Amino acid sequence: MMAGSFLWAGVLAAAPPLASLRRASEAARLERERAERAQFERERAQRPQQPTATGSLPPRAPVQLLIDTDLGFDVDDVGALAVAHHLQDIGACQLLAVVHNTGFFKGIGGVDVVNQHYGRGSATSPLLGAYTGGWGGGASAQAAQDSYTSTLEAKYHPPVRSAAQVPSALLALTAALAAADDHSVVVASIGELTNLRELLRANASLVERKVRRVVFMDGSYNFGCGDAHGSGVSPWLGPTAACDGAAMYVTRHLPRSVRQIYTLNGGEVLTGGRFNDGCGMGPVKDAYQIWTGGGSRPSWDLIAVYLAVMGTDSLYSSERPGTESVDVAGNEKFDATNTTTNAAQVWIDSRHNGDVVRMLDDILCSSPCGAAAPAVAGCAGYKLHSGHNCWGSGHGAVDLESPPRSSCGTMPLADCQKKCDQTQGCDGVTVVAQQGGLVACYRKANITLSQCDYGNAWSFDTWTKLSEHVIESAE
């Protein structure tokens, strides 16, 4: 789908000139993405390498993750947080901190709405922090970044609603890094680089000691201070003096020991559309429905977070080593002939865009684990099969409830799985999302996934025990 064919909503509908600018900006981003991917694929053709999708296998130890986001202006930041929380639920990562990098004072409240939904909402787990500078804080910038956040805060009542309630991003990042093991932290940068510049200026040695990789969702919006293109003014976020040169500074001053990964993937990986078919419930779905007006959205930030946790080969993707150069206006040049630096682009094999959409939509649609303890890997003993309704004879399972097809209750997903663990012969559970991040729970035996209802049952998910013999479908 071309960038101009997205479904637009909210403030954009009320401001056609800005909507046109945004379409033009995203069309240019998509053109660059296609051109650079094509160059990568030409290079790869000379060195054949089979793309892989190892993302179903969590890392051996949870990745220690920091997210630096500009949630509010776009909705893919919400999706990226959902990806991080899901990956923590299955034991792939531990979210140490989330910081916001513009002056949108409600942005960190939007973060806390999502954190609360996944049972991790507080100012300390993960740590929260807010940008304290002058970038993106004017009245018009507040409005441009508030297409869904106020609605979510009014509906879900998070304890944290504004930047005034949390420490500065610098303090939060410093505290999270100081408490982490050396060379253990991965940073997902999915917004402007104001906070990371401040961190490097304040304590570059801490970054060198603690951080092993930074994954940048780059491009003219994040690196160019809201598509200012060196003009000094972003069409949406206003004067850029407090942001100008941030990307240049960070990319030049990151210690050589820190791996730099750049991803512009996502313009043709449109996610969130499955919400329209009945999957999911809660603030992530609400945000997508508000922002897209019932459509779908490119997955730039979701992909960056997934790659940060699961690895650069996890989305039918592979690396392109080289050297990234960024000027003060955020313009980028990647030199694939100079591989002496610790940097690489990552590109998804475009033939597998549909597979990546499926993988990410599975995550967006899944219910939170809701485990009180452990905070990491609370649902790691089960595998998700999104959209599978396994419910009886001829439909892929034996019902264990009495009477058959009844629910054993509404509860957190983790408690539903515990009920299965405590039930003789239970191989897994089929669940339906309910309000408050809960699920209706149905215990199952003798699951044959290829016989379960699929494709017309998006409100259902089936989770199967990793330790049990379950007949897989050809997914």
XYZ file of C-alpha atoms in Angstrom:
475
model
C 0.000 0.000 0.000
C 1.346 3.428 -0.871
C 1.873 5.958 1.895
C -0.889 8.181 0.548
C -3.523 5.455 0.893
C -3.482 5.173 4.690
C -6.692 5.940 6.533
C -6.289 9.279 8.296
C -8.108 10.445 11.401
C -8.169 12.890 14.293
C -6.299 16.164 13.953
C -5.280 15.386 10.391
C -8.861 15.419 9.157
C -9.261 18.901 10.600
C -6.084 20.235 8.998
C -5.839 19.224 5.332
C -2.590 21.149 4.645
C -0.810 19.301 7.454
C -2.333 16.017 6.315
C -0.927 16.649 2.844
C 2.482 17.436 4.313
C 2.404 14.243 6.315
C 1.462 12.155 3.306
C 4.276 13.744 1.321
C 6.750 13.127 4.149
C 5.792 9.480 4.451
C 5.827 9.006 0.688
C 9.404 10.320 0.665
C 10.319 8.018 3.549
C 8.815 5.060 1.718
C 10.674 5.979 -1.468
C 13.957 6.033 0.458
C 13.108 2.740 2.173
C 12.406 1.067 -1.161
C 15.532 2.471 -2.801
C 17.879 1.450 0.007
C 16.290 -1.986 0.334
C 16.667 -2.494 -3.414
C 20.359 -1.615 -3.162
C 20.750 -4.034 -0.252
C 19.008 -6.798 -2.195
C 21.311 -6.231 -5.179
C 24.301 -6.560 -2.866
C 22.834 -9.637 -1.203
C 22.250 -11.303 -4.563
C 26.010 -11.358 -4.977
C 26.377 -12.960 -1.531
C 23.298 -15.225 -1.206
C 21.960 -15.445 2.326
C 18.698 -17.106 3.258
C 16.537 -14.838 5.426
C 15.365 -16.385 8.662
C 12.569 -15.842 11.163
C 13.956 -16.953 14.496
C 11.721 -14.595 16.445
C 9.605 -17.373 17.948
C 12.595 -18.385 20.064
C 13.317 -15.985 22.950
C 16.951 -15.131 23.732
C 18.685 -17.375 26.255
C 18.496 -14.624 28.866
C 16.050 -11.691 28.923
C 17.404 -8.677 27.048
C 17.713 -5.642 29.326
C 15.713 -3.066 27.360
C 15.378 0.723 27.441
C 12.853 2.475 25.181
C 13.147 6.149 24.212
C 9.852 7.145 22.574
C 7.956 10.165 21.246
C 4.560 8.536 21.837
C 1.656 10.769 20.870
C 2.409 12.071 17.395
C 1.998 8.635 15.837
C 0.442 5.396 17.036
C 3.224 2.952 16.202
C 4.912 3.938 19.483
C 1.935 2.384 21.286
C 2.385 -0.750 19.212
C 6.091 -0.781 20.024
C 5.362 -0.698 23.763
C 2.892 -3.554 23.299
C 5.616 -5.563 21.560
C 8.039 -4.936 24.431
C 5.527 -5.960 27.093
C 4.544 -9.118 25.223
C 8.188 -10.087 24.802
C 8.701 -9.572 28.532
C 5.667 -11.784 29.205
C 7.293 -14.656 27.297
C 10.720 -14.121 28.850
C 12.555 -12.449 25.971
C 13.278 -9.117 27.665
C 12.975 -7.022 30.789
C 11.810 -3.458 30.250
C 14.010 -1.374 32.548
C 12.810 2.111 31.613
C 10.676 4.043 29.151
C 11.446 7.714 28.610
C 9.711 10.310 26.453
C 11.781 12.591 24.235
C 9.623 15.614 23.338
C 7.904 18.359 25.307
C 4.481 16.705 24.966
C 3.635 16.704 28.661
C 0.927 14.011 28.387
C 3.187 11.649 26.456
C 4.488 9.828 29.522
C 0.882 9.428 30.681
C 0.166 7.580 27.446
C 3.128 5.341 28.224
C 1.713 4.610 31.669
C -1.692 3.714 30.212
C -0.032 0.961 28.182
C 2.165 -0.120 31.094
C -0.895 -0.373 33.349
C -2.673 -2.525 30.776
C 0.188 -5.014 30.922
C 0.300 -4.987 34.714
C 3.503 -2.964 34.969
C 2.164 0.494 35.596
C 4.096 2.468 38.163
C 6.827 5.058 38.242
C 9.408 2.424 39.191
C 8.697 -0.723 37.142
C 9.718 0.122 34.514
C 11.267 3.468 35.383
C 9.610 6.418 33.663
C 11.225 9.685 32.636
C 10.313 12.785 30.656
C 12.231 15.206 28.474
C 12.788 18.568 30.164
C 14.009 20.728 27.272
C 12.276 23.080 24.882
C 11.670 20.769 21.927
C 8.040 20.153 20.962
C 6.461 21.841 23.965
C 4.517 24.722 22.418
C 0.729 24.881 22.304
C 0.442 23.842 18.663
C 2.954 21.039 19.242
C 0.901 19.766 22.183
C -2.162 19.571 19.943
C -0.260 17.860 17.120
C 0.901 15.136 19.522
C -2.450 14.544 21.209
C -4.553 12.638 18.707
C -5.327 9.784 21.149
C -3.431 10.263 24.434
C -5.988 12.444 26.231
C -8.731 10.004 25.256
C -6.768 7.064 26.673
C -5.970 8.896 29.905
C -9.619 9.877 30.379
C -10.786 6.298 29.828
C -8.129 4.344 31.731
C -7.117 6.781 34.524
C -3.386 6.006 34.785
C -1.603 7.081 37.987
C 0.923 8.971 35.851
C -0.649 11.533 33.545
C 2.004 14.146 32.867
C 5.718 14.851 32.775
C 5.486 16.690 36.105
C 4.891 13.366 37.897
C 8.092 11.608 36.825
C 11.837 12.290 36.977
C 13.698 13.719 34.043
C 14.592 11.300 31.277
C 18.261 11.819 32.130
C 17.714 10.748 35.741
C 15.623 7.727 34.724
C 18.118 6.558 32.105
C 21.039 7.063 34.469
C 19.343 5.113 37.257
C 18.352 2.253 34.961
C 21.846 1.956 33.505
C 23.564 2.204 36.875
C 21.524 -0.737 38.185
C 22.108 -2.919 35.109
C 24.888 -5.408 34.505
C 27.813 -4.215 32.419
C 27.371 -4.510 28.634
C 23.841 -5.867 29.057
C 21.522 -3.059 27.953
C 19.880 -2.624 24.553
C 18.309 0.735 23.702
C 15.407 1.037 21.264
C 15.407 4.623 19.990
C 11.987 5.248 18.428
C 11.800 9.025 18.472
C 14.016 12.064 18.390
C 17.447 11.755 19.992
C 17.236 14.610 22.507
C 17.428 12.369 25.584
C 20.268 10.232 24.273
C 22.289 13.340 23.441
C 21.792 14.619 26.987
C 22.794 11.240 28.418
C 25.994 11.075 26.374
C 26.918 14.631 27.308
C 26.345 13.885 30.993
C 27.870 10.419 31.325
C 29.317 8.829 28.199
C 31.412 6.481 30.330
C 28.255 4.989 31.862
C 26.877 4.346 28.379
C 30.142 2.704 27.350
C 30.108 0.462 30.417
C 26.452 -0.611 30.328
C 25.083 -0.446 26.756
C 25.866 -3.084 24.153
C 23.523 -2.079 21.326
C 21.311 0.800 20.180
C 18.636 0.157 17.564
C 17.564 3.374 15.834
C 14.312 3.855 13.977
C 15.919 6.493 11.786
C 14.610 8.664 8.960
C 13.821 12.314 8.392
C 11.221 12.622 11.153
C 13.236 11.205 14.056
C 16.703 12.268 12.921
C 15.504 15.487 11.270
C 13.544 16.860 14.244
C 10.037 16.375 12.935
C 10.825 16.718 9.230
C 12.305 20.192 9.682
C 14.932 19.452 7.004
C 17.271 22.018 8.544
C 14.733 24.838 8.263
C 14.622 25.478 12.007
C 10.894 24.728 12.214
C 9.000 21.434 12.179
C 5.586 21.642 10.476
C 4.076 19.932 13.521
C 6.312 20.486 16.538
C 7.505 24.041 15.903
C 10.992 25.525 16.451
C 13.734 22.909 16.418
C 16.627 24.731 18.102
C 16.525 22.399 21.128
C 16.547 19.332 18.881
C 18.824 20.308 15.998
C 21.943 18.196 15.712
C 20.836 15.606 18.280
C 21.063 12.674 15.866
C 24.427 13.857 14.578
C 25.792 14.144 18.109
C 24.547 10.731 19.244
C 25.739 8.811 16.209
C 29.156 10.483 16.407
C 29.652 10.157 20.161
C 28.379 6.671 20.914
C 31.365 4.635 22.117
C 32.815 2.309 19.494
C 31.998 -0.661 21.730
C 28.263 0.044 21.335
C 26.715 -1.587 18.280
C 24.650 0.826 16.168
C 21.737 -0.714 14.241
C 19.605 1.353 11.852
C 16.175 0.280 10.636
C 13.880 2.147 8.281
C 11.681 -0.914 7.734
C 7.937 -0.635 8.157
C 6.412 1.566 5.476
C 4.937 -1.461 3.731
C 4.345 -3.546 6.857
C 0.883 -2.360 7.873
C -0.359 -3.587 11.249
C -3.366 -2.975 13.457
C -5.884 -3.817 10.751
C -6.807 -7.057 12.488
C -8.368 -5.005 15.294
C -11.185 -4.304 12.821
C -11.909 -8.048 12.662
C -12.605 -8.288 16.380
C -9.284 -9.137 17.986
C -7.966 -7.567 21.163
C -9.349 -5.216 23.780
C -7.844 -2.317 25.694
C -5.800 0.857 25.144
C -3.556 -0.473 22.385
C -6.571 -1.319 20.258
C -8.247 1.961 21.205
C -5.223 4.016 20.161
C -4.982 2.295 16.778
C -8.702 2.634 16.129
C -8.615 6.343 16.993
C -5.476 7.188 15.033
C -6.245 5.181 11.902
C -10.011 5.632 11.865
C -10.396 1.873 11.552
C -7.425 1.284 9.266
C -3.862 0.086 9.721
C -0.521 1.782 10.207
C 3.119 1.275 9.164
C 5.152 -0.622 11.729
C 8.401 1.335 11.953
C 8.645 1.432 15.756
C 7.276 -2.067 16.351
C 9.955 -3.474 14.082
C 12.714 -1.509 15.836
C 11.718 -2.862 19.257
C 11.295 -6.420 17.979
C 14.735 -6.352 16.357
C 16.245 -4.830 19.510
C 15.052 -7.774 21.587
C 14.947 -10.753 19.250
C 17.941 -9.956 17.067
C 18.623 -8.573 13.630
C 17.725 -11.835 11.859
C 14.386 -12.303 13.630
C 11.962 -10.818 11.058
C 13.083 -12.471 7.818
C 15.834 -9.881 8.060
C 19.578 -9.549 7.772
C 22.300 -6.966 8.292
C 24.067 -4.649 5.892
C 27.338 -3.568 7.562
C 28.624 -0.084 6.884
C 29.081 3.407 8.269
C 26.292 5.871 9.055
C 26.906 9.603 8.667
C 24.388 12.184 9.899
C 24.604 15.961 9.488
C 23.189 18.679 11.733
C 19.862 18.672 9.856
C 19.476 14.917 10.313
C 20.280 13.992 6.723
C 21.767 10.508 6.546
C 24.273 8.761 4.336
C 25.075 5.086 4.729
C 28.343 3.869 3.238
C 28.294 0.105 2.780
C 31.875 0.124 1.490
C 33.244 1.213 4.879
C 32.685 -1.651 7.293
C 35.285 -0.588 9.847
C 32.710 0.851 12.270
C 30.429 -1.030 14.628
C 27.288 -0.216 12.631
C 24.820 -1.862 10.272
C 21.483 -1.374 8.617
C 18.881 -4.124 8.938
C 16.536 -4.934 6.082
C 13.513 -7.206 5.993
C 13.136 -9.377 2.916
C 10.126 -7.669 1.324
C 8.842 -11.015 0.054
C 8.000 -11.758 3.693
C 6.205 -8.520 4.570
C 2.979 -10.469 5.045
C 4.676 -12.856 7.468
C 5.975 -9.920 9.499
C 2.501 -8.355 9.563
C 1.119 -11.637 10.910
C 3.808 -11.913 13.592
C 3.291 -8.346 14.815
C -0.514 -8.454 14.652
C -0.404 -11.656 16.714
C 1.352 -9.652 19.428
C -0.909 -6.597 19.197
C -4.009 -8.776 19.498
C -2.825 -10.953 22.384
C -3.990 -10.344 25.946
C -1.543 -9.305 28.679
C -0.065 -12.088 30.768
C -1.033 -10.352 33.999
C 1.310 -12.409 36.166
C 1.928 -10.886 39.585
C 5.178 -12.850 39.741
C 7.507 -13.378 38.092
C 7.508 -9.989 36.405
C 9.532 -11.504 33.555
C 8.443 -14.670 31.734
C 5.131 -14.992 33.569
C 3.642 -16.765 30.531
C 6.838 -18.289 29.144
C 5.643 -21.881 29.522
C 3.083 -21.526 26.737
C 3.105 -20.721 23.017
C 0.647 -18.275 21.447
C -1.495 -19.306 18.464
C -3.343 -16.122 17.626
C -6.833 -16.376 16.164
C -7.210 -20.096 16.890
C -10.503 -21.206 18.438
C -10.101 -24.824 19.553
C -13.403 -25.886 21.012
C -14.562 -29.451 20.554
C -14.957 -32.518 18.381
C -13.970 -31.705 14.824
C -12.643 -28.315 15.896
C -9.246 -29.238 17.236
C -9.618 -29.981 20.946
C -11.393 -31.773 23.750
C -13.174 -29.392 26.116
C -12.289 -29.873 29.775
C -14.932 -27.550 31.200
C -18.225 -28.699 32.649
C -20.511 -28.212 30.874
C -18.431 -28.292 27.654
C -17.794 -24.929 25.970
C -18.397 -23.076 29.234
C -15.707 -20.844 30.723
C -13.942 -21.608 33.982
C -13.984 -17.881 34.737
C -12.622 -14.454 33.856
C -9.079 -13.859 35.077
C -5.557 -12.821 34.047
C -4.042 -14.999 31.331
C -1.360 -16.205 33.759
C -4.042 -17.492 36.150
C -5.811 -19.239 33.281
C -2.582 -21.017 32.410
C -2.102 -21.971 36.071
C -5.556 -23.563 36.064
C -4.442 -25.611 33.073
C -1.251 -26.597 34.911
C -3.389 -27.831 37.801
C -5.769 -29.829 35.567
C -4.899 -33.381 34.570
C -4.677 -33.821 30.804
C -4.778 -30.101 30.013
C -2.621 -29.271 26.981
C -3.489 -25.589 26.667
C -6.116 -22.891 26.946
C -8.316 -20.996 24.537
C -9.042 -17.457 25.701
C -11.180 -14.480 24.741
C -10.099 -10.957 25.703
C -12.236 -9.179 28.300
C -12.186 -5.713 29.846
C -9.341 -4.801 32.181
C -6.744 -6.973 30.455
C -8.470 -10.174 31.583
C -9.538 -13.233 29.589
C -12.377 -15.724 29.584
C -10.590 -19.035 30.165
C -11.314 -22.408 28.507
C -9.100 -25.422 29.262
C -8.401 -27.877 26.435
C -6.903 -31.310 25.830
C -5.712 -33.182 22.717
C -5.207 -29.973 20.749
C -4.761 -30.307 16.978
C -4.192 -26.785 15.721
C -4.855 -27.582 12.066
C -8.436 -28.514 12.996
C -9.135 -25.422 15.117
C -11.200 -22.577 13.687
C -8.772 -20.025 12.249
C -9.170 -16.912 10.132
C -12.745 -16.288 11.232
C -12.093 -16.332 14.972
C -9.837 -13.357 15.655
C -11.362 -12.729 19.086
C -9.912 -16.093 20.232
C -6.339 -17.074 21.048
C -5.057 -20.502 21.989
C -1.965 -20.963 24.148
C -0.413 -24.437 24.198
C 1.984 -25.843 26.775
C 5.533 -25.977 25.500
C 6.041 -29.232 27.396
C 3.069 -31.037 25.834
C 2.670 -32.782 22.491
C 0.446 -30.546 20.406
C -0.161 -31.160 16.720
C 0.841 -27.954 14.970
C -0.944 -26.449 12.008
C 0.925 -25.247 8.957
C 0.945 -21.584 9.985
